[in-house]
Short mmCIF file of C-alpha atoms in Angstrom, two decimals:
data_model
loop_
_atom_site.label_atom_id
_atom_site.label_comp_id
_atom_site.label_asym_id
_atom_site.label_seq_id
_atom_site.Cartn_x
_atom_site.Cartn_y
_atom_site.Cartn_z
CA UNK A 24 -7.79 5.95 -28.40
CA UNK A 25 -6.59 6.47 -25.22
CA UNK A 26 -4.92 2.67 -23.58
CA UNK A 27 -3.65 2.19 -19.57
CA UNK A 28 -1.22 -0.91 -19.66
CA UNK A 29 -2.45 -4.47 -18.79
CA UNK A 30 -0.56 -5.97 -16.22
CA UNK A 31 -0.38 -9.93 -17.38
CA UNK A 32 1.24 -12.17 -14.56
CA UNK A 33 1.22 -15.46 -15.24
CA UNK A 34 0.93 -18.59 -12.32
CA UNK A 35 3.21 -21.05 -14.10
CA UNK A 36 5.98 -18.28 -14.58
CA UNK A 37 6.19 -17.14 -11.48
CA UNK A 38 9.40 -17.25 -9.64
CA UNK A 39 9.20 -19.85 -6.74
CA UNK A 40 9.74 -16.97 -4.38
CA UNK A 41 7.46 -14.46 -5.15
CA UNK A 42 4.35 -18.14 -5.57
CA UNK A 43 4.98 -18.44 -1.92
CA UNK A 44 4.41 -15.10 -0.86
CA UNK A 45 1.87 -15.48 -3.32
CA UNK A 46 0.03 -18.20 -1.33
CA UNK A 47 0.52 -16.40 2.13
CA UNK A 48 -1.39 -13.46 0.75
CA UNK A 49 -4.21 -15.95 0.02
CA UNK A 50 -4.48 -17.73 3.26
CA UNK A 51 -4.57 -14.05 4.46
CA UNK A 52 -7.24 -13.23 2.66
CA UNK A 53 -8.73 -15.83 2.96
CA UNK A 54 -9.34 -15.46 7.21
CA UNK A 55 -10.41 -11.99 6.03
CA UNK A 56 -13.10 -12.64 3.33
CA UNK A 57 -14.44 -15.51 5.28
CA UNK A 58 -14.87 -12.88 8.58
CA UNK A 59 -14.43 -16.26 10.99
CA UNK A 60 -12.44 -14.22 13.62
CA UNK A 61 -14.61 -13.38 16.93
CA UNK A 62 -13.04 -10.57 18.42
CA UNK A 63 -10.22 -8.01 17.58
CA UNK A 64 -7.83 -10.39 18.56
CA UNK A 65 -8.11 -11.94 15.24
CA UNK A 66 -7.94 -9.15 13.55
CA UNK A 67 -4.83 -7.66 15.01
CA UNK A 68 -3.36 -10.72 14.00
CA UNK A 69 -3.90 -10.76 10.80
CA UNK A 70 -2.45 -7.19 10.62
CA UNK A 71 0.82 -8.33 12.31
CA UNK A 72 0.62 -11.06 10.03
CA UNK A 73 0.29 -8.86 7.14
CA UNK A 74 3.03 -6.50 8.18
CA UNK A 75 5.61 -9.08 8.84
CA UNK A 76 4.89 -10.83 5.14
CA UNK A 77 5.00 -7.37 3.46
CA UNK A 78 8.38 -6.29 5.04
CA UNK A 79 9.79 -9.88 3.63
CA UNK A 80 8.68 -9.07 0.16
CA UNK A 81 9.88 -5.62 0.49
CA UNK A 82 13.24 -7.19 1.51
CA UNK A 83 13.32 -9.67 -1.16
CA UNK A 84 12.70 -6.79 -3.70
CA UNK A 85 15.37 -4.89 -2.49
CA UNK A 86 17.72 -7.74 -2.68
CA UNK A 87 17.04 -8.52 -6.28
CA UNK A 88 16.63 -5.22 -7.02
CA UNK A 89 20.64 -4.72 -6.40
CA UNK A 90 20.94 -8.25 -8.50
CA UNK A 91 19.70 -6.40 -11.43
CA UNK A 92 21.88 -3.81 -11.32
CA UNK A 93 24.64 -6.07 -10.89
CA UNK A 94 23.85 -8.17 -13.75
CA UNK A 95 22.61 -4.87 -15.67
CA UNK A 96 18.92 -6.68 -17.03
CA UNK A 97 15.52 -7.20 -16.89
CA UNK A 98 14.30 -9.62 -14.10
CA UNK A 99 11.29 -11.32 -14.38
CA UNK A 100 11.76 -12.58 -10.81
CA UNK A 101 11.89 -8.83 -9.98
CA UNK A 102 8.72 -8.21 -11.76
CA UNK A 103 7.12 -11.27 -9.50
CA UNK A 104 8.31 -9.77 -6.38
CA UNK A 105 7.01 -6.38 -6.69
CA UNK A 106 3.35 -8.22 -8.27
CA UNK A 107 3.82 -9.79 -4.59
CA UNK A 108 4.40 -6.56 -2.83
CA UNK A 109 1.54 -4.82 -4.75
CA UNK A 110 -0.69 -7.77 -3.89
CA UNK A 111 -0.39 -7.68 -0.07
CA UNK A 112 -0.61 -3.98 -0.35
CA UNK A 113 -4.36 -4.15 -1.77
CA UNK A 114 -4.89 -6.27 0.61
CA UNK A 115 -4.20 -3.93 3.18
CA UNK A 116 -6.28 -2.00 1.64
CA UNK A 117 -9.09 -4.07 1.75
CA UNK A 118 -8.65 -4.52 5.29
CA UNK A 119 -8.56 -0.68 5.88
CA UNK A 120 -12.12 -0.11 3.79
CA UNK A 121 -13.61 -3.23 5.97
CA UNK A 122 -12.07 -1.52 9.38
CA UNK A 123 -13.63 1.31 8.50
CA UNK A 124 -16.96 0.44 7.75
CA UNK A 125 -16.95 0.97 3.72
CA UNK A 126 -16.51 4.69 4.68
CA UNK A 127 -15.33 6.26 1.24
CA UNK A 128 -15.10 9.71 2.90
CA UNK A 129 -12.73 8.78 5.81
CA UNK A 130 -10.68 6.35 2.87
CA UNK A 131 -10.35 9.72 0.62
CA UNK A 132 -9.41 11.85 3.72
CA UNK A 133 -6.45 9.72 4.50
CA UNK A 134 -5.00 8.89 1.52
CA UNK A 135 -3.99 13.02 0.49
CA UNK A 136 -0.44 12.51 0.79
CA UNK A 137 2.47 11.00 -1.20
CA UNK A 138 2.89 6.95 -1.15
CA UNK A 139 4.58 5.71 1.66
CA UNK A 140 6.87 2.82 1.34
CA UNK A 141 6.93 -0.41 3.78
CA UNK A 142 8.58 0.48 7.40
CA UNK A 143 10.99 -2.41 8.13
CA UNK A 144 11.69 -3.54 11.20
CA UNK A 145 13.39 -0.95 13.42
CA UNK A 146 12.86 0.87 16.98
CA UNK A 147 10.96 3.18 15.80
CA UNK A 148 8.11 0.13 14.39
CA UNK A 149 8.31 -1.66 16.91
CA UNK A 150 7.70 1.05 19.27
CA UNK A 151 4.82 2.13 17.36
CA UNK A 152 3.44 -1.11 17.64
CA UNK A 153 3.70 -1.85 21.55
CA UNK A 154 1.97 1.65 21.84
CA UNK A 155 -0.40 0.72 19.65
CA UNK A 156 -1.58 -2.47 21.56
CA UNK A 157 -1.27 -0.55 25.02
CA UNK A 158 -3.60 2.35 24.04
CA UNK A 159 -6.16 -0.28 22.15
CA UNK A 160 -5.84 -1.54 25.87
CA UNK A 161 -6.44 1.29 27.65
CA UNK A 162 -9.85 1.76 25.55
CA UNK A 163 -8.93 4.24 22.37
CA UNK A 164 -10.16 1.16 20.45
CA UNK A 165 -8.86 -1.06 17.71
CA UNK A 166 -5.89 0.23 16.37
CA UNK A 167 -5.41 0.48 11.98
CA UNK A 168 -1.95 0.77 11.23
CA UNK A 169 -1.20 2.58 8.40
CA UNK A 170 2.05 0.96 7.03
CA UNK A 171 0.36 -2.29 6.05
CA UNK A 172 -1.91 -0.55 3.55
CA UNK A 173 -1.30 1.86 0.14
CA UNK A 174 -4.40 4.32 0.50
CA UNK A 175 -4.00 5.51 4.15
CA UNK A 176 -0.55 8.21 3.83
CA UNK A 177 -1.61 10.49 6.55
CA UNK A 178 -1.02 9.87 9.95
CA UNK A 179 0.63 6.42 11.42
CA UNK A 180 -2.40 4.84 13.39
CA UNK A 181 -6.53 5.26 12.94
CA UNK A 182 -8.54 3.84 16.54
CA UNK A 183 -11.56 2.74 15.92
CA UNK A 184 -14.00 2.62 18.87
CA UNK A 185 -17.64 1.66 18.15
CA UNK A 186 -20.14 4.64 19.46
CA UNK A 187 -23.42 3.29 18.79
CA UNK A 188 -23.86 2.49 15.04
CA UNK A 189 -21.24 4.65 14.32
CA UNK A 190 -17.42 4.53 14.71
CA UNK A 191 -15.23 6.74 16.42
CA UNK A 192 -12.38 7.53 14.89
CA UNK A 193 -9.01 9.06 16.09
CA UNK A 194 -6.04 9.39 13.41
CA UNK A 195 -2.58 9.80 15.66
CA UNK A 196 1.32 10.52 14.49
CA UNK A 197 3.72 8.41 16.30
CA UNK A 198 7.16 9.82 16.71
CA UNK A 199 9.53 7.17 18.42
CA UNK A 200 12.92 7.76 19.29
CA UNK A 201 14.97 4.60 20.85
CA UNK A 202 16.46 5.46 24.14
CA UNK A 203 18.31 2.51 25.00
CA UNK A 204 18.12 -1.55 26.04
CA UNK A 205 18.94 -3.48 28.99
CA UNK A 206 19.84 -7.30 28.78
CA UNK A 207 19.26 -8.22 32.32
CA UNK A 208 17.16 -11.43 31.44
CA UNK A 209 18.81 -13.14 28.45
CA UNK A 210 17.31 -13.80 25.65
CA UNK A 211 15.23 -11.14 25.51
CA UNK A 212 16.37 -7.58 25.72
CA UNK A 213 14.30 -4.62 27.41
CA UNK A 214 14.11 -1.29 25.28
CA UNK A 215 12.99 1.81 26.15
CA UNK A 216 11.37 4.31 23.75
CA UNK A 217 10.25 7.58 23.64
CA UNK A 218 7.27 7.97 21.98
CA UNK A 219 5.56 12.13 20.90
CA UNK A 220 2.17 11.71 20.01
CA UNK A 221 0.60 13.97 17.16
CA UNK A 222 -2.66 14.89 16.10
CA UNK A 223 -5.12 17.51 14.40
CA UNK A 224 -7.62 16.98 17.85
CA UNK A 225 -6.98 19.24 21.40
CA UNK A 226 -4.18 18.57 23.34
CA UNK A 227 -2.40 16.77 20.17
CA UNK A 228 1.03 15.93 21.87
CA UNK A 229 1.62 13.65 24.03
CA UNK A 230 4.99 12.27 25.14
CA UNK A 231 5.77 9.33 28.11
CA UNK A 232 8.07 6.65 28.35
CA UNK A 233 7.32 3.14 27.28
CA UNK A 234 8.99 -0.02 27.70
CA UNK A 235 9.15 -2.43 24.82
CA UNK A 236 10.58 -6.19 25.10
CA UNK A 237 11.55 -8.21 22.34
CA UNK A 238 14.18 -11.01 21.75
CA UNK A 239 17.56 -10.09 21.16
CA UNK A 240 17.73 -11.58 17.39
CA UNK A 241 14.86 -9.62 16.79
CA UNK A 242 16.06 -6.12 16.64
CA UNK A 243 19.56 -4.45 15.53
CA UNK A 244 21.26 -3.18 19.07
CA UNK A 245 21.62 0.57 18.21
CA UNK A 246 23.70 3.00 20.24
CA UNK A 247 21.93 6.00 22.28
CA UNK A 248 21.02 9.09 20.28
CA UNK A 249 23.51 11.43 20.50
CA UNK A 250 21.50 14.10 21.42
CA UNK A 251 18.86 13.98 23.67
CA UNK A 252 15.05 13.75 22.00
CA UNK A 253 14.03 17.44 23.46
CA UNK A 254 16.65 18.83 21.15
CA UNK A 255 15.82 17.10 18.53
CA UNK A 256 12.13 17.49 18.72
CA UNK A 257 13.11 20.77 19.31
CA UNK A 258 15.18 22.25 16.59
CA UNK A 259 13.45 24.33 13.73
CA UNK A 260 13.95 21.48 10.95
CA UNK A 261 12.23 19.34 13.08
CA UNK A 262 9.37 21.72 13.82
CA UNK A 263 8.91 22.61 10.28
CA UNK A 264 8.46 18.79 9.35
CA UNK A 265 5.97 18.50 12.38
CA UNK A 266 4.04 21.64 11.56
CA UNK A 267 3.31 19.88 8.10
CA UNK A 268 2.36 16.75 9.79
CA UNK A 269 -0.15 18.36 11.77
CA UNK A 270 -1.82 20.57 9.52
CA UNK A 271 -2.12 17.13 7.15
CA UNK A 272 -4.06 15.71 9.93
CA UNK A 273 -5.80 18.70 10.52
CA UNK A 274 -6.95 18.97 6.70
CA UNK A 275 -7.72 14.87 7.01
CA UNK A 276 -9.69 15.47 9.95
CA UNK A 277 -11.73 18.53 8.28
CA UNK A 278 -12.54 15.96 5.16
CA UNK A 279 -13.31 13.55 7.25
CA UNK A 280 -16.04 15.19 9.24
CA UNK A 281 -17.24 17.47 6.85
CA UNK A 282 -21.03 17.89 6.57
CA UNK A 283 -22.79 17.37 3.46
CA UNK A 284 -23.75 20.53 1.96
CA UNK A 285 -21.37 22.21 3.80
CA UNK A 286 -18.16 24.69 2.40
CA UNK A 287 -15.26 24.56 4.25
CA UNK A 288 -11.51 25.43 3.91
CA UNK A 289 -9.13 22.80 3.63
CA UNK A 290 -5.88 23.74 2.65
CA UNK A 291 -6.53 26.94 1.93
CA UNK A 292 -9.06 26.13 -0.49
CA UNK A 293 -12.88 26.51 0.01
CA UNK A 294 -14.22 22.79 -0.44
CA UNK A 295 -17.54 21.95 -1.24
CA UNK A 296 -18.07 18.32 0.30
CA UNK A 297 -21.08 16.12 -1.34
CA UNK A 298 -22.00 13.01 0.39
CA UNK A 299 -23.64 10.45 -2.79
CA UNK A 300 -25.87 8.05 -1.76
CA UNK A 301 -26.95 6.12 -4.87
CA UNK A 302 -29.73 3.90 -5.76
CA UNK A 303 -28.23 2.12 -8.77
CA UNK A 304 -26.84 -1.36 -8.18
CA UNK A 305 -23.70 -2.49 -9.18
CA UNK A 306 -23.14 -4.99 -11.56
CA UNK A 307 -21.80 -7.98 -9.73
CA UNK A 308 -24.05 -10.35 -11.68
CA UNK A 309 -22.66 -9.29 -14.61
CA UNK A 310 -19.37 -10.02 -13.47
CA UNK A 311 -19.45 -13.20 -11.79
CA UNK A 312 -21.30 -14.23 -15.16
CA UNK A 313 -18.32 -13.37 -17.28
CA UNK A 314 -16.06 -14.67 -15.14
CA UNK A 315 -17.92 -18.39 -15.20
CA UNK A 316 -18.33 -18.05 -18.84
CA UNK A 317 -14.24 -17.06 -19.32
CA UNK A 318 -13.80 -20.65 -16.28
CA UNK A 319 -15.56 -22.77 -19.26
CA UNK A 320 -14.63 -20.91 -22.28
CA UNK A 321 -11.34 -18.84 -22.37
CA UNK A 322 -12.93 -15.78 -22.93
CA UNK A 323 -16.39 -13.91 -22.20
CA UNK A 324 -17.87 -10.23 -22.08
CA UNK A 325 -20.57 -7.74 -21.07
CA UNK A 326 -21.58 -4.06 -22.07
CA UNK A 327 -22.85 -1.95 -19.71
CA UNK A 328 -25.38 0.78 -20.14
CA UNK A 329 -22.71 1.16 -23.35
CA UNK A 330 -19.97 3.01 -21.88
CA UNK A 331 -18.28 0.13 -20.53
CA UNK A 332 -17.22 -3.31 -21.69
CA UNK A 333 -15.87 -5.82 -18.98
CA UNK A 334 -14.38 -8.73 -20.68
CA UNK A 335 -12.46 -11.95 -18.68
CA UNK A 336 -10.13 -13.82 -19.74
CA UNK A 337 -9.19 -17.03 -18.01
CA UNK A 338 -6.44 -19.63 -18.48
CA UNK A 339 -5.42 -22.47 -15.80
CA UNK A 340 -1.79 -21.93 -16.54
CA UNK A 341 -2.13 -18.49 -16.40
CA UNK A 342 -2.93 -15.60 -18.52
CA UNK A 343 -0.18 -14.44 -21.59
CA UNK A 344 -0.48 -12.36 -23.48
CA UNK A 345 -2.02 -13.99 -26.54
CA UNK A 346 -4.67 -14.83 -24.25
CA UNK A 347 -6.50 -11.40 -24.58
CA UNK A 348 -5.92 -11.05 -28.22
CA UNK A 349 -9.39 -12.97 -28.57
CA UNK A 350 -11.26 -12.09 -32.03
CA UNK A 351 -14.36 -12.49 -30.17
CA UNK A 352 -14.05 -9.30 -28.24
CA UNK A 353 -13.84 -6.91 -31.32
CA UNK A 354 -16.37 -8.56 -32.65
CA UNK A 355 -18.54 -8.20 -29.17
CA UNK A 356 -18.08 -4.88 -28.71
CA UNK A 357 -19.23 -4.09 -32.31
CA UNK A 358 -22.49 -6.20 -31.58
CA UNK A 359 -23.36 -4.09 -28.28
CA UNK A 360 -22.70 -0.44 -30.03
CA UNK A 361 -20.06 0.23 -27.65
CA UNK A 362 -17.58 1.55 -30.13
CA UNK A 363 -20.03 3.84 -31.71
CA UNK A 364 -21.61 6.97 -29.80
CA UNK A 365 -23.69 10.13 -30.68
CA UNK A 366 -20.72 12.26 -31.64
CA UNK A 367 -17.77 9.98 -33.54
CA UNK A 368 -15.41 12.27 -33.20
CA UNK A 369 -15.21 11.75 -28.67
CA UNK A 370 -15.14 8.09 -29.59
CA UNK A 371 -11.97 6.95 -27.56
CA UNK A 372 -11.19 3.69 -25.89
CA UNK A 373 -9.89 3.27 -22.57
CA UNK A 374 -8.43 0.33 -21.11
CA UNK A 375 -8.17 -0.74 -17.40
CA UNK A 376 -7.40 -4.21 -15.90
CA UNK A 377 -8.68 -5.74 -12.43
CA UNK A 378 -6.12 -6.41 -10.78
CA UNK A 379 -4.94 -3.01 -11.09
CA UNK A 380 -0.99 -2.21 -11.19
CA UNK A 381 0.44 -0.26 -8.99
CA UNK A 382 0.14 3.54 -9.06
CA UNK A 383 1.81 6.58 -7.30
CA UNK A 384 -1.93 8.10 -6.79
CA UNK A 385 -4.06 6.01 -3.88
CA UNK A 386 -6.58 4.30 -5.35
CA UNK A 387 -10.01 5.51 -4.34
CA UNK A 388 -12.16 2.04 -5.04
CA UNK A 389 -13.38 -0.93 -3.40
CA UNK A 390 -9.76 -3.35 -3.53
CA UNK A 391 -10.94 -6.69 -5.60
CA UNK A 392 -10.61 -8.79 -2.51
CA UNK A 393 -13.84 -7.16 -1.71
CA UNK A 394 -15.85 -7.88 -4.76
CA UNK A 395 -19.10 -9.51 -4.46
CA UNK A 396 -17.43 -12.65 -6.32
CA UNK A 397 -16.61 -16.46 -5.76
CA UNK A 398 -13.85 -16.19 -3.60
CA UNK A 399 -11.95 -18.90 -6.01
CA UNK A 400 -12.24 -15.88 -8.70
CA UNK A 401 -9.94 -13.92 -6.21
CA UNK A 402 -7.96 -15.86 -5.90
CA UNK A 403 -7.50 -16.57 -9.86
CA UNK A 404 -6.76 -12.68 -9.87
CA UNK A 405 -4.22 -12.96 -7.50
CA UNK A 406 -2.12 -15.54 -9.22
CA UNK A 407 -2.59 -14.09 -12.52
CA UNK A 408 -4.94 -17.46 -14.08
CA UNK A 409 -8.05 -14.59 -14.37
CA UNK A 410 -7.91 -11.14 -15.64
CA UNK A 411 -10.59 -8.47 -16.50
CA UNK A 412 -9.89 -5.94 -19.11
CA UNK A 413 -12.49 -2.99 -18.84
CA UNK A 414 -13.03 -0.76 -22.21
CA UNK A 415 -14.21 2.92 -21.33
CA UNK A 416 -15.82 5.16 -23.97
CA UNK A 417 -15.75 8.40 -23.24
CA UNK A 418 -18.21 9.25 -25.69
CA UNK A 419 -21.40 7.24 -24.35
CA UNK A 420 -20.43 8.74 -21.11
CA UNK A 421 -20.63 12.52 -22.48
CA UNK A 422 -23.50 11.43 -24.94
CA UNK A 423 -25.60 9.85 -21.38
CA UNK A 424 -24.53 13.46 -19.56
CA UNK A 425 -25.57 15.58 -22.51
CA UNK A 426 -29.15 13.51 -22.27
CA UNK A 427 -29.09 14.62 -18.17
CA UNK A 428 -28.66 18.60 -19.74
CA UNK A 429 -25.24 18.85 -19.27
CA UNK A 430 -22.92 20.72 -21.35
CA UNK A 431 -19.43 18.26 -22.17
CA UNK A 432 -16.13 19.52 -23.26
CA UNK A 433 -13.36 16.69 -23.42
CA UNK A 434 -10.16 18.64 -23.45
CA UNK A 435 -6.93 17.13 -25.05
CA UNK A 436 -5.24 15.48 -22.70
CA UNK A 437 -2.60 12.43 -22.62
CA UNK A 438 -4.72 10.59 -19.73
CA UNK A 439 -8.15 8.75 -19.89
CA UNK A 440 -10.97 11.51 -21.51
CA UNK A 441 -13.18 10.32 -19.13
CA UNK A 442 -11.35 11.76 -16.15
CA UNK A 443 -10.17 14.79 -17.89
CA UNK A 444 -14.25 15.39 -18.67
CA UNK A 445 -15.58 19.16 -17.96
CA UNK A 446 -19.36 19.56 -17.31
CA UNK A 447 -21.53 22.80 -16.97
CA UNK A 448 -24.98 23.68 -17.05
CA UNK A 449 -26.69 27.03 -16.52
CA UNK A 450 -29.22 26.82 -13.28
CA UNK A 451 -32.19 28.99 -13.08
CA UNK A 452 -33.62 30.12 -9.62
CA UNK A 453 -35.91 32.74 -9.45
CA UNK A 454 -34.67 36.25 -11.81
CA UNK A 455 -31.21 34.69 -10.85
CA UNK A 456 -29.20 32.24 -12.91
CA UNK A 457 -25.86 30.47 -11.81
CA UNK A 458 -23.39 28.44 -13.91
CA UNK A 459 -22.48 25.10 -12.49
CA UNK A 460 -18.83 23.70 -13.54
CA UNK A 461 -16.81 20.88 -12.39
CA UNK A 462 -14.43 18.92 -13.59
CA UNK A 463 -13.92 16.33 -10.78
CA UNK A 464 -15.21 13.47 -12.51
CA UNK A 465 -12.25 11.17 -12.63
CA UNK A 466 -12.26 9.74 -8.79
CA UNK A 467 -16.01 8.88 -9.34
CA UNK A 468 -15.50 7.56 -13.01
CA UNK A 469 -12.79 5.11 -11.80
CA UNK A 470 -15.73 3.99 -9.34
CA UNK A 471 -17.82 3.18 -11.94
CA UNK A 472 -15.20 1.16 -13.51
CA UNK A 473 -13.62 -0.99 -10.84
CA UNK A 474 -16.85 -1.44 -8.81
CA UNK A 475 -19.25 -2.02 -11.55
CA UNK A 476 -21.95 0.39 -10.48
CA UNK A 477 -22.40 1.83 -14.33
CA UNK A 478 -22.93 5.32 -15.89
CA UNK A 479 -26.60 5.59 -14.11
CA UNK A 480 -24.09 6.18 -10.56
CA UNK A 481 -21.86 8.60 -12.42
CA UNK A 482 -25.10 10.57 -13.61
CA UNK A 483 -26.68 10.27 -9.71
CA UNK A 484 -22.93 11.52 -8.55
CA UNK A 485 -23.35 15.01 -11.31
CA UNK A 486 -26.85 15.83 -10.50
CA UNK A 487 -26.13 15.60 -6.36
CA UNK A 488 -23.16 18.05 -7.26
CA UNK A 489 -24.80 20.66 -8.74
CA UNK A 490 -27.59 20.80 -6.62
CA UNK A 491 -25.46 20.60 -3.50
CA UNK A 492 -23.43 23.69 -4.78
CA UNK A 493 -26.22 25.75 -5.80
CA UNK A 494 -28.17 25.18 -2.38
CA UNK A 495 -24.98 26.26 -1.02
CA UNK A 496 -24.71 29.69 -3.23
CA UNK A 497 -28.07 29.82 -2.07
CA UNK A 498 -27.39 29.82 1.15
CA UNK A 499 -24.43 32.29 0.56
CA UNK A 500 -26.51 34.86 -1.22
CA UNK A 501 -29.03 34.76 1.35
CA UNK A 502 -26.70 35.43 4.11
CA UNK A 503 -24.92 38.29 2.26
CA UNK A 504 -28.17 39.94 2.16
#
């Protein structure tokens, strides 16, 4: 059996602190889910709005942080704080995947880099920012910054432009460097910046001179640099960091617009990139089912197609643990077969909880603000009164593959079998046979489980991989000849 930790935060312990960042999140999400703003203004509001709340919480973590070492224990308040922090970070999130038009591909492209923490306020930001809003001005389009969400690591700003039905898209790296203020017109204080552009695309840097105002309490006076920014922009530290910023946007902007069907390498590494489009519909009735039934009843649960078990728990004081030690769910997922497949000895369980915690790997699926559900059940996630555990067996999941004609080895492994899963199957075309292997399966498995779409999607996802990469041997072959 193979178990993720359950994240349990409960509403009537959390720390006053952390309930009112808490609430802010909501109204935020709130404007968002509800889609009542008319034009980008709104929605560059809401991302200022969303950057200024998550660089509070990140200061209030960092504060109580140092209490804990001080007082050398465990803080719940701590906990709280960074439940906060993780909260309005999926939230970003969510805003990215709506910004960008549901666009998994563009998501995954982005998000190939190491977590990035929350900017605080600084020269630098607020540089970034003004530039931001002047370029969105001067028609590159709406501007997606990239600090106030988890998934997006490469690059510091995505413009969106609308081409058609299609968006434009045009990932930038914003180097700022603080050249020095003015304080002619008290209160406010006048700042120059110099801002390098970066970028995978022709012509990808761009430097000028921009002028940034902003009230005196709202930014630390800093001293000149003391050497000028050519030098430092110039020096062979500095270019090595750049040249590895560029060829991550360069890689990014090859996954981005790679063609379906087509090999390409990225990274040094030939990619094959698959686009899925998939007929099965996910299980949001389901869901919003168990989650009235847990409203009335405590506790309620669904199998699906076998392999997975969603159950919710619900309590209007919020959820402990003894409120998922229900006997009803053992006794539920012995009913549905779940804990039984073909083969008893790949039986293993998984476990997985919506909301998720957080994780040093982006996270690939829809964020839960954007689940087809009552947007009071969002809200319950959010403040810890509703939870969903999901069970995985990786053994209906090989058994459902094997049925397909896929060969399934489940190596050992210390993470979820499911991911780890290797498939193969021998193709026939012609006097020529080819041997089809992958063991990318974990991305599109944790689809599955966090946006309910079932083990008929993870079969669709399989069969359009294999036949994508042998049309591309194929075409290999034939040109070879």
């Amino acid at each position: 059996m193979a178990t993720d930790s359950v994240s349990l935060t409960s509403s009537a312990a959390t720390g006053a602190e952390a309930h009112k960042f808490l609430r802010r999140i909501e109204r935020l999400a709130r404007f968002l889910i509800r889609g009542k703003y008319e034009d980008h203004g709104g929605l560059w509001g809401f991302q200022m709005d969303l950057l200024k709340l998550q660089r509070e919480i990140q200061a209030s973590v960092t504060t109580e942080k140092r209490e804990a070492r001080i007082n050398k224990g465990q803080s719940d308040k701590l906990k709280d704080l960074q439940h906060a922090r993780w909260s309005s970070r999926r939230l970003g999130d969510a805003f990215a995947w709506l910004c960008l038009g549901l666009d998994e591909q563009s998501i995954f492209a982005l998000s190939q880099n190491a977590p990035v923490p929350i900017s605080q306020e600084s020269h630098g930001s607020r540089g970034m920012v003004e530039i931001s809003r002047y370029l969105s001005s001067q028609g590159w389009g709406f501007p997606l910054i990239h600090d106030v969400t988890d998934c997006l690591r490469i690059g510091d700003v995505t413009f969106m432009r609308p081409e058609g039905d299609q968006r434009s898209l045009r990932t930038v790296e914003l180097k700022t460097r603080h050249m020095g203020e003015t304080d002619d017109e008290q209160p406010l204080m006048h700042y120059e910046v110099s801002v390098t552009f970066l970028s995978s695309e022709e012509n990808p840097k761009m430097e000028f001179i921009a002028d940034v105002d902003g009230r005196e309490e709202d930014l630390p006076v800093m001293p000149p640099p003391p050497t000028p920014p050519e030098a430092i922009f110039g020096s062979t530290r500095a270019d090595r960091r750049i040249d590895r910023q560029t060829q991550r946007m360069a890689a990014a902007l090859a996954r981005r617009e790679a063609k379906h069907g087509s090999v390409a390498e990225i990274d040094g590494r030939k990619t094959l990139t698959t686009i899925i489009e998939s007929s099965s519909v996910p299980h949001w009735r389901a869901l919003r089912r168990i989650i009235r039934k847990a409203r009335s009843d405590g506790y309620a649960s669904e199998c699906i197609g076998k392999a997975f078990t969603y159950a919710a728990f619900y309590a209007p004081d919020g959820i402990e643990v003894e409120s998922v030690q229900d006997p009803r769910l053992f006794e539920d997922m012995k009913a549905s077969g779940f804990l039984n497949s073909g083969k008893p000895a790949r039986n293993s369980i998984e476990i997985a909880s919506i909301p998720t915690d957080e994780q040093r790997a982006p996270q690939h699926f829809l964020p839960y603000f954007l689940y087809s559900i009552p947007m009071r059940a969002v809200f319950d996630m959010l403040h810890g009164r509703l939870v969903v555990v999901v069970f995985t067996n990786a053994g209906h999941i090989a058994d459902a593959l094997e049925e397909c004609g896929f060969e399934v080895n489940i190596p050992p492994t210390k993470s979820a079998p499911s991911y780890a899963m290797e498939l193969s199957s021998l193709v026939t075309h012609g006097d020529v046979k080819y041997r089809f292997k992958t063991n990318s399966l974990g991305r599109h498995v944790a689809q599955c489980i966090y946006e309910m779409k079932g083990i008929d999607h993870l079969i669709r996802v399989v069969e359009v991989m294999q036949k994508t990469a042998v049309q591309a041997v194929l075409e290999r072959d034939g040109d070879q000849q």
